Amino acid sequence: MLDRSMNYIIGDRAISLDGNSQQVCYVSHAHSDHSSAIRSKGKQVIASDETIALCGKDVERTAVPNITLARSGHIFGSTQLIAKEDGGVFVYTGDFKLEDGLTTKGAEIPKSDFLLIEGTFGSPEMVFPKREEIWEDIAKWTKEKLETGIVIFGTYSVGKSQEIISILNKYAGVTPFTHEKVSQISHVYKQFGVNLDFISLGKDSKEAPKGNFAAVVPQNLLTNGLVSGLESAYGKRVYTALATGWALKGWGFADRVFPLSDHADFEDIITYVEQSGARRIFCCHGNERVLARALKERGFDAMPVRELEHKFPQLTLLDSTLDK
Ligand SMILES: [Zn+2]
């Protein structure tokens, strides 16, 4: 049983899926918009070891009978939730991608009857180039710009930064400098055995950037002020880059915006849905109406999760009184 606020009920337990409205919360991955339960007090959390380590907080773990996790391929440690009930199998994908990245393997596609799937890029025009081509593009562009200046990537600290470090290492032979927020997360990846070469900037910095160098910083720090400050400090041109699936929509102010996403594109969402065998599909996380419509046009029984209470009034809508 699922409600429009993404509370899932199995047996006598209510589980908040990537939220924090129940006592028991499932956290699919460490991005802040999915992991509030780990930062909330007194929650019992279902999550992978990697996700909890990336969030850097002590938290009470719990296991719920008939619930297992599978890899979702979005970022390191990201998972999907699989719940086996008498009425069928329910799967929640969390954020996912099917293609292998350099720091995480692509998603598994568990068989399901009821599927709650993310639709971040769930509209038909959102189809990404092959990942390997983007890696090569990033490496080529970086090497070319490093001949005459400094290259700064602005990316999410968790997930995308480590992917960029790995691309620079493996495809460009470059060891980037990293902002301390990026370094902190990258060290957790290393603790779990992911090979990343980077030089931390900040307090514990062993080396100062000199010559022409590449750096990876949190996206919100990549400002005109940073660029002009670096240009006057080093007397060199600074080239900026972003990596996001929204590049396909022309989003992002930088010298280059690469369409490198940690989400499935539209075609991979359709592939996932087909291979899952799900007979009823609920769409969540943005673009849910567009995705539900596109799935219906392809013959699937799909709806945005936020319409649940209107379509299924027989479902008990949970409120916070249930976990008191
Ligand atoms: Zn995410």
Coordinates of C-alpha atoms and ligand atoms in Angstrom, one line a residue:
M1 CA 0.0 0.0 0.0
L2 CA 1.4 3.3 -1.1
D3 CA 0.1 6.9 -0.5
R4 CA 0.7 10.1 -2.4
S5 CA 3.3 11.2 0.2
M6 CA 5.4 8.1 -0.6
N7 CA 4.6 6.3 2.6
Y8 CA 4.6 2.6 1.9
I9 CA 2.8 0.2 4.3
I10 CA 3.9 -3.4 4.6
G11 CA 2.3 -5.6 7.3
D12 CA 1.9 -3.3 10.3
R13 CA 4.7 -1.0 9.4
A14 CA 4.7 2.3 7.6
I15 CA 7.9 3.3 5.8
S16 CA 8.7 6.7 4.5
L17 CA 10.3 6.4 1.1
D18 CA 13.1 9.0 0.9
G19 CA 11.2 11.2 3.4
N20 CA 11.2 11.5 7.1
S21 CA 7.5 11.4 8.0
Q22 CA 7.5 8.0 9.6
Q23 CA 9.5 6.3 12.4
V24 CA 11.0 3.9 9.8
C25 CA 12.5 5.6 6.8
Y26 CA 14.1 4.2 3.7
V27 CA 17.0 6.3 2.3
S28 CA 17.8 5.3 -1.3
H29 CA 21.0 7.4 -1.5
A30 CA 23.0 10.1 0.1
H31 CA 21.8 13.2 -1.9
S32 CA 20.3 15.7 0.5
D33 CA 16.8 15.7 -1.0
H34 CA 16.6 11.9 -0.3
S35 CA 18.4 11.6 3.0
S36 CA 16.7 13.9 5.4
A37 CA 15.8 10.9 7.6
I38 CA 19.5 10.4 8.4
R39 CA 19.7 14.0 9.6
S40 CA 16.5 13.8 11.6
K41 CA 16.6 12.7 15.2
G42 CA 15.3 9.3 16.3
K43 CA 14.6 7.6 13.0
Q44 CA 15.1 4.0 12.2
V45 CA 16.8 3.9 8.8
I46 CA 16.9 1.3 6.0
A47 CA 19.9 2.2 3.8
S48 CA 23.1 0.8 2.4
D49 CA 26.4 1.1 4.5
E50 CA 27.8 3.3 1.8
T51 CA 24.8 5.7 1.9
I52 CA 25.2 6.1 5.7
A53 CA 28.9 6.6 5.4
L54 CA 28.5 9.3 2.7
C55 CA 26.0 11.1 4.9
G56 CA 28.5 11.0 7.7
K57 CA 26.0 10.6 10.6
D58 CA 25.4 8.0 13.2
V59 CA 22.0 6.6 12.8
E60 CA 19.9 3.7 14.1
R61 CA 19.6 1.0 11.4
T62 CA 16.6 -1.3 11.0
A63 CA 15.6 -4.2 8.9
V64 CA 12.0 -5.0 7.9
P65 CA 10.9 -8.5 7.0
N66 CA 10.4 -9.1 3.3
I67 CA 12.3 -6.0 2.3
T68 CA 15.6 -6.2 0.4
L69 CA 17.7 -3.6 -1.4
A70 CA 19.2 -3.8 -5.0
R71 CA 21.7 -1.5 -6.7
S72 CA 20.2 1.5 -8.5
G73 CA 23.3 2.8 -10.3
H74 CA 22.6 6.4 -9.5
I75 CA 25.6 7.2 -7.2
F76 CA 27.9 5.1 -5.1
G77 CA 25.8 3.1 -2.6
S78 CA 22.4 4.1 -4.1
T79 CA 19.8 1.4 -3.9
Q80 CA 16.2 0.4 -4.8
L81 CA 13.8 -1.1 -2.3
I82 CA 12.1 -4.4 -3.1
A83 CA 9.2 -5.5 -0.9
K84 CA 7.6 -8.9 -1.3
E85 CA 4.0 -9.2 -0.2
D86 CA 1.3 -11.8 -0.8
G87 CA -0.4 -9.4 -3.3
G88 CA 2.8 -9.1 -5.3
V89 CA 6.2 -7.4 -5.4
F90 CA 6.6 -3.7 -4.9
V91 CA 9.7 -1.9 -6.1
Y92 CA 10.8 1.7 -5.5
T93 CA 13.7 2.7 -7.8
G94 CA 14.9 5.8 -6.0
D95 CA 17.0 7.8 -8.4
F96 CA 18.5 5.3 -10.9
K97 CA 20.5 4.9 -14.1
L98 CA 21.0 1.7 -16.2
E99 CA 24.4 2.5 -17.7
D100 CA 27.6 1.7 -15.8
G101 CA 29.4 4.7 -14.5
L102 CA 33.1 4.8 -13.6
T103 CA 32.4 4.8 -9.9
T104 CA 29.2 2.8 -9.7
K105 CA 27.7 0.0 -11.8
G106 CA 24.3 0.4 -13.5
A107 CA 21.0 -0.5 -11.9
E108 CA 19.6 -4.0 -11.6
I109 CA 16.1 -4.4 -12.9
P110 CA 14.2 -6.5 -10.3
K111 CA 10.9 -8.1 -11.4
S112 CA 7.9 -6.2 -9.9
D113 CA 4.1 -6.1 -9.9
F114 CA 3.9 -2.5 -8.6
L115 CA 6.6 -0.1 -9.5
L116 CA 7.3 3.4 -8.1
I117 CA 9.8 4.9 -10.6
E118 CA 11.6 8.3 -10.7
G119 CA 10.9 10.4 -13.7
T120 CA 13.5 13.2 -13.5
F121 CA 14.2 12.9 -17.2
G122 CA 10.9 11.2 -18.0
S123 CA 10.0 13.1 -21.1
P124 CA 10.6 11.7 -24.6
E125 CA 13.0 14.4 -25.8
M126 CA 15.4 13.7 -22.9
V127 CA 17.8 11.1 -24.5
F128 CA 21.5 11.3 -23.6
P129 CA 24.5 10.6 -25.8
K130 CA 26.4 7.4 -24.9
R131 CA 28.2 7.8 -21.6
E132 CA 31.6 6.8 -22.9
E133 CA 31.4 9.5 -25.6
I134 CA 30.7 12.1 -23.0
W135 CA 33.7 10.9 -20.9
E136 CA 35.9 11.2 -24.0
D137 CA 34.5 14.7 -24.7
I138 CA 35.3 15.8 -21.2
A139 CA 38.8 14.5 -21.3
K140 CA 39.5 16.0 -24.8
W141 CA 38.1 19.4 -23.8
T142 CA 40.0 19.4 -20.5
K143 CA 43.3 18.5 -22.0
E144 CA 42.9 21.2 -24.7
K145 CA 42.0 23.9 -22.2
L146 CA 44.8 23.0 -19.9
E147 CA 47.3 23.9 -22.6
T148 CA 46.4 27.6 -22.1
G149 CA 44.7 27.9 -18.7
I150 CA 42.9 26.6 -15.7
V151 CA 39.9 24.3 -15.8
I152 CA 37.2 24.3 -13.1
F153 CA 34.4 21.8 -12.9
G154 CA 31.4 22.8 -10.8
T155 CA 29.5 19.7 -9.8
Y156 CA 27.4 18.1 -7.0
S157 CA 29.8 17.2 -4.2
V158 CA 28.3 13.7 -3.8
G159 CA 28.4 11.5 -6.8
K160 CA 29.0 13.7 -9.9
S161 CA 32.3 15.1 -8.5
Q162 CA 33.7 11.6 -8.0
E163 CA 32.6 10.6 -11.5
I164 CA 34.4 13.7 -12.9
I165 CA 37.6 13.0 -10.9
S166 CA 37.5 9.4 -12.3
I167 CA 37.0 10.6 -15.9
L168 CA 39.9 13.1 -15.5
N169 CA 42.1 10.3 -14.0
K170 CA 41.3 7.6 -16.5
Y171 CA 40.6 9.5 -19.7
A172 CA 42.7 12.6 -19.4
G173 CA 45.5 11.4 -17.2
V174 CA 44.8 14.5 -14.9
T175 CA 44.8 14.6 -11.1
P176 CA 42.5 17.4 -10.2
F177 CA 42.6 19.6 -7.1
T178 CA 39.4 19.2 -5.1
H179 CA 37.4 21.5 -2.8
E180 CA 37.3 20.1 0.8
K181 CA 33.6 19.2 0.5
V182 CA 34.4 17.2 -2.6
S183 CA 37.5 15.7 -1.0
Q184 CA 35.6 14.6 2.1
I185 CA 33.1 12.6 0.0
S186 CA 35.8 11.3 -2.3
H187 CA 37.7 9.9 0.8
V188 CA 34.6 7.9 1.7
Y189 CA 34.5 6.4 -1.8
K190 CA 38.2 5.5 -1.4
Q191 CA 37.5 3.8 2.0
F192 CA 35.0 1.6 0.1
G193 CA 37.7 0.7 -2.5
V194 CA 36.9 3.2 -5.3
N195 CA 40.2 4.3 -6.9
L196 CA 40.3 8.1 -7.1
D197 CA 43.3 10.4 -7.5
F198 CA 42.9 14.0 -6.3
I199 CA 44.7 16.6 -4.3
S200 CA 42.6 18.2 -1.5
L201 CA 42.5 21.9 -1.2
G202 CA 41.9 23.5 2.2
K203 CA 43.3 23.2 5.6
D204 CA 45.1 19.9 5.1
S205 CA 46.4 20.8 1.7
K206 CA 49.8 19.4 0.9
E207 CA 50.2 21.1 -2.4
A208 CA 49.1 24.5 -3.8
P209 CA 47.9 24.6 -7.3
K210 CA 50.4 26.0 -9.7
G211 CA 50.9 26.1 -13.5
N212 CA 47.9 25.0 -15.4
F213 CA 45.6 22.8 -13.3
A214 CA 42.1 21.3 -13.1
A215 CA 39.9 21.6 -10.1
V216 CA 36.5 20.2 -9.0
V217 CA 34.4 22.4 -6.7
P218 CA 30.8 22.3 -5.6
Q219 CA 28.6 23.7 -8.3
N220 CA 27.3 26.6 -6.1
L221 CA 30.9 27.9 -5.7
L222 CA 31.5 28.2 -9.4
T223 CA 30.7 31.9 -9.6
N224 CA 31.9 34.8 -11.7
G225 CA 33.7 36.1 -8.5
L226 CA 35.7 32.8 -8.3
V227 CA 36.6 32.9 -11.9
S228 CA 37.8 36.5 -12.0
G229 CA 39.6 36.0 -8.6
L230 CA 41.5 33.0 -10.1
E231 CA 42.2 34.8 -13.3
S232 CA 43.8 37.8 -11.6
A233 CA 45.6 35.6 -9.0
Y234 CA 47.2 33.3 -11.7
G235 CA 47.2 35.6 -14.7
K236 CA 45.6 32.9 -16.8
R237 CA 42.3 32.2 -18.5
V238 CA 39.9 30.1 -16.4
Y239 CA 37.6 27.7 -18.3
T240 CA 34.5 26.6 -16.5
A241 CA 32.5 23.4 -17.0
L242 CA 29.3 21.8 -15.6
A243 CA 28.1 18.2 -16.0
T244 CA 24.3 17.8 -15.9
G245 CA 21.6 16.0 -17.8
W246 CA 19.8 19.4 -18.1
A247 CA 22.5 20.4 -20.6
L248 CA 20.0 19.0 -23.1
K249 CA 17.6 21.8 -22.2
G250 CA 20.4 24.4 -22.6
W251 CA 20.7 24.8 -18.8
G252 CA 23.9 26.0 -17.2
F253 CA 26.2 29.0 -17.4
A254 CA 29.7 27.8 -18.1
D255 CA 32.2 27.6 -21.0
R256 CA 31.0 24.0 -21.5
V257 CA 28.1 22.1 -20.1
F258 CA 28.4 18.3 -20.6
P259 CA 25.2 16.2 -20.7
L260 CA 26.5 13.8 -18.1
S261 CA 23.7 12.6 -15.8
D262 CA 23.4 10.2 -13.0
H263 CA 19.8 9.6 -13.9
A264 CA 18.2 7.3 -16.5
D265 CA 17.2 9.1 -19.7
F266 CA 13.7 8.6 -21.2
E267 CA 14.7 5.5 -23.2
D268 CA 16.3 3.8 -20.2
I269 CA 13.2 4.6 -18.1
I270 CA 11.1 2.8 -20.7
T271 CA 13.6 -0.1 -20.8
Y272 CA 13.4 -0.4 -17.1
V273 CA 9.6 -0.4 -17.0
E274 CA 9.4 -3.0 -19.8
Q275 CA 11.9 -5.4 -18.2
S276 CA 10.4 -5.0 -14.7
G277 CA 7.2 -6.6 -15.9
A278 CA 5.2 -4.2 -13.6
R279 CA 1.5 -4.2 -14.1
R280 CA 0.9 -0.9 -12.3
I281 CA 3.3 2.0 -12.3
F282 CA 3.5 5.1 -10.2
C283 CA 5.8 8.0 -11.2
C284 CA 7.6 10.3 -8.9
H285 CA 10.4 12.9 -8.5
G286 CA 9.6 15.5 -11.2
N287 CA 8.2 15.1 -14.7
E288 CA 5.8 12.6 -13.2
R289 CA 2.8 13.7 -15.2
V290 CA 4.7 13.8 -18.5
L291 CA 6.2 10.3 -17.7
A292 CA 2.9 8.8 -16.7
R293 CA 1.3 10.1 -19.9
A294 CA 4.1 8.8 -22.0
L295 CA 3.9 5.4 -20.4
K296 CA 0.1 5.3 -20.9
E297 CA 0.6 6.1 -24.5
R298 CA 2.8 3.0 -24.7
G299 CA 0.1 0.8 -23.1
F300 CA 1.2 0.8 -19.5
D301 CA -1.1 1.4 -16.5
A302 CA 0.7 4.4 -15.1
M303 CA -0.1 7.4 -12.9
P304 CA 1.7 10.2 -11.0
V305 CA 2.1 9.1 -7.4
R306 CA 0.6 12.5 -6.3
E307 CA -2.7 11.5 -7.8
L308 CA -3.0 8.4 -5.7
E309 CA -5.5 9.7 -3.1
H310 CA -7.9 10.7 -5.8
K311 CA -7.8 7.5 -7.8
F312 CA -7.6 5.1 -4.9
P313 CA -9.7 6.5 -2.2
Q314 CA -9.8 3.1 -0.5
L315 CA -6.1 3.4 0.4
T316 CA -5.6 4.5 4.0
L317 CA -3.7 7.8 3.8
L318 CA -1.2 7.7 6.6
D319 CA -0.6 10.7 8.7
S320 CA 2.0 11.3 11.3
T321 CA -0.2 10.1 14.1
L322 CA 0.5 6.5 13.1
D323 CA 4.1 6.6 14.1
K324 CA 3.5 8.1 17.5
Ligands
ZN1 ZN 20.0 11.8 -6.4

